[in-house]
């Protein structure tokens, strides 16, 4: 299995890294040509990273390697932290014209598709993801656990378990059968009252969710809902936040429309997904509260192109057209205001593994290349409240990507990563 992972390397490098596999727990000494650590604006040269037992032990000017260490020569590469995507749907079938596809696939089939999605995501350099919901409830928990055990390759996952949504809301599989006839595992997060919302939150956390995903407005890709329309009430959202925060867990809210975003922020959620129709007052509110925005400003182009070619429902295409440009304008203004922004793509709406395509849009709509990189590294780990990923600092996981070209000169080079390492093991 290890030899399969290293098949693209020279025999000498593959042999040295095989010797440094987690089973042998040997030390790695990585020579970086240029180093971007994910938290500072500096680009350092002549730095070496010492890795022990999956973690970074030291980052310092290169010198004598530790005794017995295996040398990894990345002196011709720019080395960055492993990338983080804050909005993925690995444990799902992906978007298509077939509304019933998620219901037709069994939980087992969905999990297997998720394993494939996880592998291509890791190969693309995304060593951590926040997976923000699946129609088949808790399938994401199963996938996360399989990755953690080493059963399947994939990124580190933090998962929501299911969508917390009102009946027939943006988190339901609408338009296939009467919602009451959907399989039980597809309605684990449906809640009509604050009390039900609190109970569902407890259930999901008890069954392995790492955080909670609420649906505060209608959705672009949900039949019968409108992105600008509020759905979960402030009282429902507060009930969720109270339960989750009492257990040290974060809450994010899918919210396109300004009123729904404001409801979620006032209820105390930690982050907002999409924020497509955020106006000036809403962005100012997010800045005041320190609320994070996870804005998927690439996939509107994909939906319009591929969705049109494949015959996705006209309702989807219409709502996508109504939100894409508005979201990008809101993103630009959020950058100007200094609102907290993390890297979030909605991968699953478009094919997994293409996550890095969003970088070019983040730069186009106002970020510097360094800001875009930090949004997917140190800033993303900050949004998740994680101190173990997202930066090349002692104590963090030894998750790295390496690219031959300079991403600060051309951010698109991150769309084709040369090397990926997760926990000190080279996976590409």
Short mmCIF file of N, CA, C and O in Angstrom, two decimals, residues 287-338:
data_model
loop_
_atom_site.label_atom_id
_atom_site.label_comp_id
_atom_site.label_asym_id
_atom_site.label_seq_id
_atom_site.Cartn_x
_atom_site.Cartn_y
_atom_site.Cartn_z
N UNK A 287 -18.74 42.06 10.59
CA UNK A 287 -17.47 42.58 11.08
C UNK A 287 -17.55 42.89 12.58
O UNK A 287 -16.64 42.58 13.34
N UNK A 288 -18.63 43.50 12.99
CA UNK A 288 -18.81 43.86 14.41
C UNK A 288 -18.76 42.63 15.31
O UNK A 288 -18.16 42.65 16.39
N UNK A 289 -19.40 41.55 14.88
CA UNK A 289 -19.48 40.35 15.70
C UNK A 289 -18.30 39.40 15.48
O UNK A 289 -18.20 38.38 16.19
N UNK A 290 -17.45 39.68 14.51
CA UNK A 290 -16.35 38.77 14.22
C UNK A 290 -16.80 37.49 13.55
O UNK A 290 -16.09 36.48 13.57
N UNK A 291 -17.99 37.52 12.95
CA UNK A 291 -18.54 36.34 12.28
C UNK A 291 -17.76 36.06 11.00
O UNK A 291 -17.44 36.98 10.24
N UNK A 292 -17.48 34.79 10.75
CA UNK A 292 -16.74 34.40 9.55
C UNK A 292 -17.70 34.22 8.38
O UNK A 292 -18.83 33.75 8.54
N UNK A 293 -17.22 34.56 7.19
CA UNK A 293 -17.96 34.32 5.96
C UNK A 293 -17.23 33.26 5.14
O UNK A 293 -16.01 33.32 4.96
N UNK A 294 -17.99 32.28 4.68
CA UNK A 294 -17.47 31.21 3.82
C UNK A 294 -18.18 31.34 2.48
O UNK A 294 -19.28 30.81 2.31
N UNK A 295 -17.55 32.05 1.55
CA UNK A 295 -18.23 32.46 0.32
C UNK A 295 -17.67 31.70 -0.88
O UNK A 295 -16.51 31.86 -1.25
N UNK A 296 -18.50 30.90 -1.49
CA UNK A 296 -18.12 30.00 -2.59
C UNK A 296 -18.25 30.71 -3.93
O UNK A 296 -19.16 30.44 -4.71
N UNK A 297 -17.28 31.57 -4.22
CA UNK A 297 -17.45 32.47 -5.38
C UNK A 297 -16.94 31.88 -6.69
O UNK A 297 -16.86 32.61 -7.69
N UNK A 298 -16.64 30.60 -6.72
CA UNK A 298 -16.30 29.97 -8.00
C UNK A 298 -17.49 29.25 -8.61
O UNK A 298 -17.76 29.36 -9.81
N UNK A 299 -18.25 28.51 -7.81
CA UNK A 299 -19.13 27.51 -8.40
C UNK A 299 -20.35 28.07 -9.13
O UNK A 299 -21.03 27.34 -9.84
N UNK A 300 -20.62 29.36 -8.98
CA UNK A 300 -21.71 29.93 -9.77
C UNK A 300 -21.45 29.81 -11.26
O UNK A 300 -22.36 29.56 -12.06
N UNK A 301 -20.19 29.96 -11.65
CA UNK A 301 -19.81 29.80 -13.06
C UNK A 301 -20.04 28.37 -13.52
O UNK A 301 -20.55 28.12 -14.62
N UNK A 302 -19.64 27.41 -12.68
CA UNK A 302 -19.80 26.00 -13.03
C UNK A 302 -21.28 25.65 -13.18
O UNK A 302 -21.68 24.97 -14.14
N UNK A 303 -22.10 26.10 -12.23
CA UNK A 303 -23.53 25.77 -12.28
C UNK A 303 -24.15 26.31 -13.56
O UNK A 303 -24.92 25.62 -14.25
N UNK A 304 -23.82 27.54 -13.92
CA UNK A 304 -24.42 28.14 -15.11
C UNK A 304 -24.00 27.40 -16.37
O UNK A 304 -24.83 27.16 -17.26
N UNK A 305 -22.74 26.99 -16.43
CA UNK A 305 -22.21 26.32 -17.62
C UNK A 305 -22.71 24.87 -17.69
O UNK A 305 -23.46 24.49 -18.59
N UNK A 306 -22.27 24.08 -16.72
CA UNK A 306 -22.57 22.64 -16.76
C UNK A 306 -24.04 22.37 -16.47
O UNK A 306 -24.66 21.48 -17.09
N UNK A 307 -24.62 23.13 -15.54
CA UNK A 307 -26.04 22.94 -15.24
C UNK A 307 -26.92 23.17 -16.45
O UNK A 307 -27.90 22.44 -16.69
N UNK A 308 -26.57 24.16 -17.24
CA UNK A 308 -27.33 24.43 -18.46
C UNK A 308 -27.15 23.29 -19.46
O UNK A 308 -28.12 22.81 -20.07
N UNK A 309 -25.90 22.84 -19.64
CA UNK A 309 -25.62 21.76 -20.60
C UNK A 309 -26.30 20.46 -20.20
O UNK A 309 -26.77 19.70 -21.05
N UNK A 310 -26.34 20.18 -18.89
CA UNK A 310 -26.87 18.90 -18.42
C UNK A 310 -28.37 18.94 -18.11
O UNK A 310 -28.94 17.92 -17.73
N UNK A 311 -28.98 20.08 -18.22
CA UNK A 311 -30.42 20.17 -18.00
C UNK A 311 -30.84 20.17 -16.55
O UNK A 311 -31.87 19.59 -16.19
N UNK A 312 -30.07 20.83 -15.70
CA UNK A 312 -30.49 20.97 -14.31
C UNK A 312 -31.79 21.77 -14.26
O UNK A 312 -32.10 22.53 -15.20
N UNK A 313 -32.58 21.65 -13.20
CA UNK A 313 -33.86 22.36 -13.14
C UNK A 313 -33.70 23.86 -13.39
O UNK A 313 -32.78 24.49 -12.88
N UNK A 314 -34.59 24.42 -14.15
CA UNK A 314 -34.53 25.85 -14.48
C UNK A 314 -34.59 26.69 -13.21
O UNK A 314 -33.99 27.77 -13.14
N UNK A 315 -35.29 26.20 -12.20
CA UNK A 315 -35.33 26.94 -10.93
C UNK A 315 -33.94 27.11 -10.35
O UNK A 315 -33.58 28.18 -9.85
N UNK A 316 -33.13 26.05 -10.42
CA UNK A 316 -31.74 26.14 -9.94
C UNK A 316 -30.96 27.20 -10.73
O UNK A 316 -30.26 28.03 -10.14
N UNK A 317 -31.08 27.13 -12.05
CA UNK A 317 -30.30 28.01 -12.90
C UNK A 317 -30.71 29.46 -12.70
O UNK A 317 -29.86 30.37 -12.68
N UNK A 318 -32.00 29.70 -12.55
CA UNK A 318 -32.49 31.06 -12.32
C UNK A 318 -31.95 31.61 -11.00
O UNK A 318 -31.44 32.73 -10.93
N UNK A 319 -32.02 30.82 -9.94
CA UNK A 319 -31.54 31.30 -8.63
C UNK A 319 -30.03 31.48 -8.64
O UNK A 319 -29.50 32.40 -7.98
N UNK A 320 -29.33 30.65 -9.38
CA UNK A 320 -27.88 30.81 -9.48
C UNK A 320 -27.53 32.12 -10.17
O UNK A 320 -26.62 32.84 -9.75
N UNK A 321 -28.26 32.43 -11.24
CA UNK A 321 -28.01 33.70 -11.94
C UNK A 321 -28.29 34.90 -11.04
O UNK A 321 -27.60 35.93 -11.11
N UNK A 322 -29.27 34.77 -10.18
CA UNK A 322 -29.67 35.88 -9.31
C UNK A 322 -28.69 36.10 -8.15
O UNK A 322 -28.73 37.16 -7.51
N UNK A 323 -27.86 35.12 -7.88
CA UNK A 323 -26.98 35.25 -6.72
C UNK A 323 -25.49 35.33 -7.05
O UNK A 323 -24.72 35.84 -6.24
N UNK A 324 -25.07 34.85 -8.20
CA UNK A 324 -23.63 34.74 -8.49
C UNK A 324 -22.92 36.09 -8.47
O UNK A 324 -21.95 36.29 -7.74
N UNK A 325 -23.38 37.02 -9.28
CA UNK A 325 -22.69 38.32 -9.35
C UNK A 325 -22.85 39.09 -8.05
O UNK A 325 -21.93 39.80 -7.61
N UNK A 326 -24.03 38.98 -7.43
CA UNK A 326 -24.25 39.67 -6.16
C UNK A 326 -23.29 39.15 -5.09
O UNK A 326 -22.73 39.92 -4.30
N UNK A 327 -23.07 37.84 -5.08
CA UNK A 327 -22.15 37.25 -4.10
C UNK A 327 -20.73 37.76 -4.31
O UNK A 327 -20.01 38.06 -3.36
N UNK A 328 -20.30 37.85 -5.55
CA UNK A 328 -18.94 38.30 -5.82
C UNK A 328 -18.75 39.76 -5.45
O UNK A 328 -17.69 40.15 -4.96
N UNK A 329 -19.79 40.57 -5.65
CA UNK A 329 -19.71 41.97 -5.22
C UNK A 329 -19.65 42.05 -3.70
O UNK A 329 -18.90 42.86 -3.14
N UNK A 330 -20.43 41.22 -3.02
CA UNK A 330 -20.41 41.20 -1.55
C UNK A 330 -19.06 40.73 -1.04
O UNK A 330 -18.54 41.24 -0.04
N UNK A 331 -18.46 39.76 -1.74
CA UNK A 331 -17.13 39.28 -1.36
C UNK A 331 -16.11 40.41 -1.45
O UNK A 331 -15.32 40.63 -0.53
N UNK A 332 -16.13 41.13 -2.55
CA UNK A 332 -15.18 42.23 -2.73
C UNK A 332 -15.32 43.25 -1.60
O UNK A 332 -14.33 43.73 -1.03
N UNK A 333 -16.56 43.59 -1.26
CA UNK A 333 -16.79 44.56 -0.19
C UNK A 333 -16.37 44.00 1.16
O UNK A 333 -15.80 44.73 1.99
N UNK A 334 -16.60 42.73 1.39
CA UNK A 334 -16.18 42.11 2.66
C UNK A 334 -14.67 42.16 2.81
O UNK A 334 -14.15 42.40 3.91
N UNK A 335 -13.95 41.94 1.71
CA UNK A 335 -12.49 42.04 1.75
C UNK A 335 -12.08 43.46 2.09
O UNK A 335 -11.19 43.70 2.93
N UNK A 336 -12.71 44.44 1.46
CA UNK A 336 -12.39 45.85 1.74
C UNK A 336 -12.63 46.21 3.20
O UNK A 336 -11.85 46.97 3.81
N UNK A 337 -13.69 45.65 3.79
CA UNK A 337 -14.03 45.95 5.18
C UNK A 337 -13.19 45.19 6.19
O UNK A 337 -13.19 45.52 7.38
N UNK A 338 -12.50 44.16 5.74
CA UNK A 338 -11.73 43.34 6.66
C UNK A 338 -12.56 42.34 7.43
O UNK A 338 -12.20 41.94 8.54
#
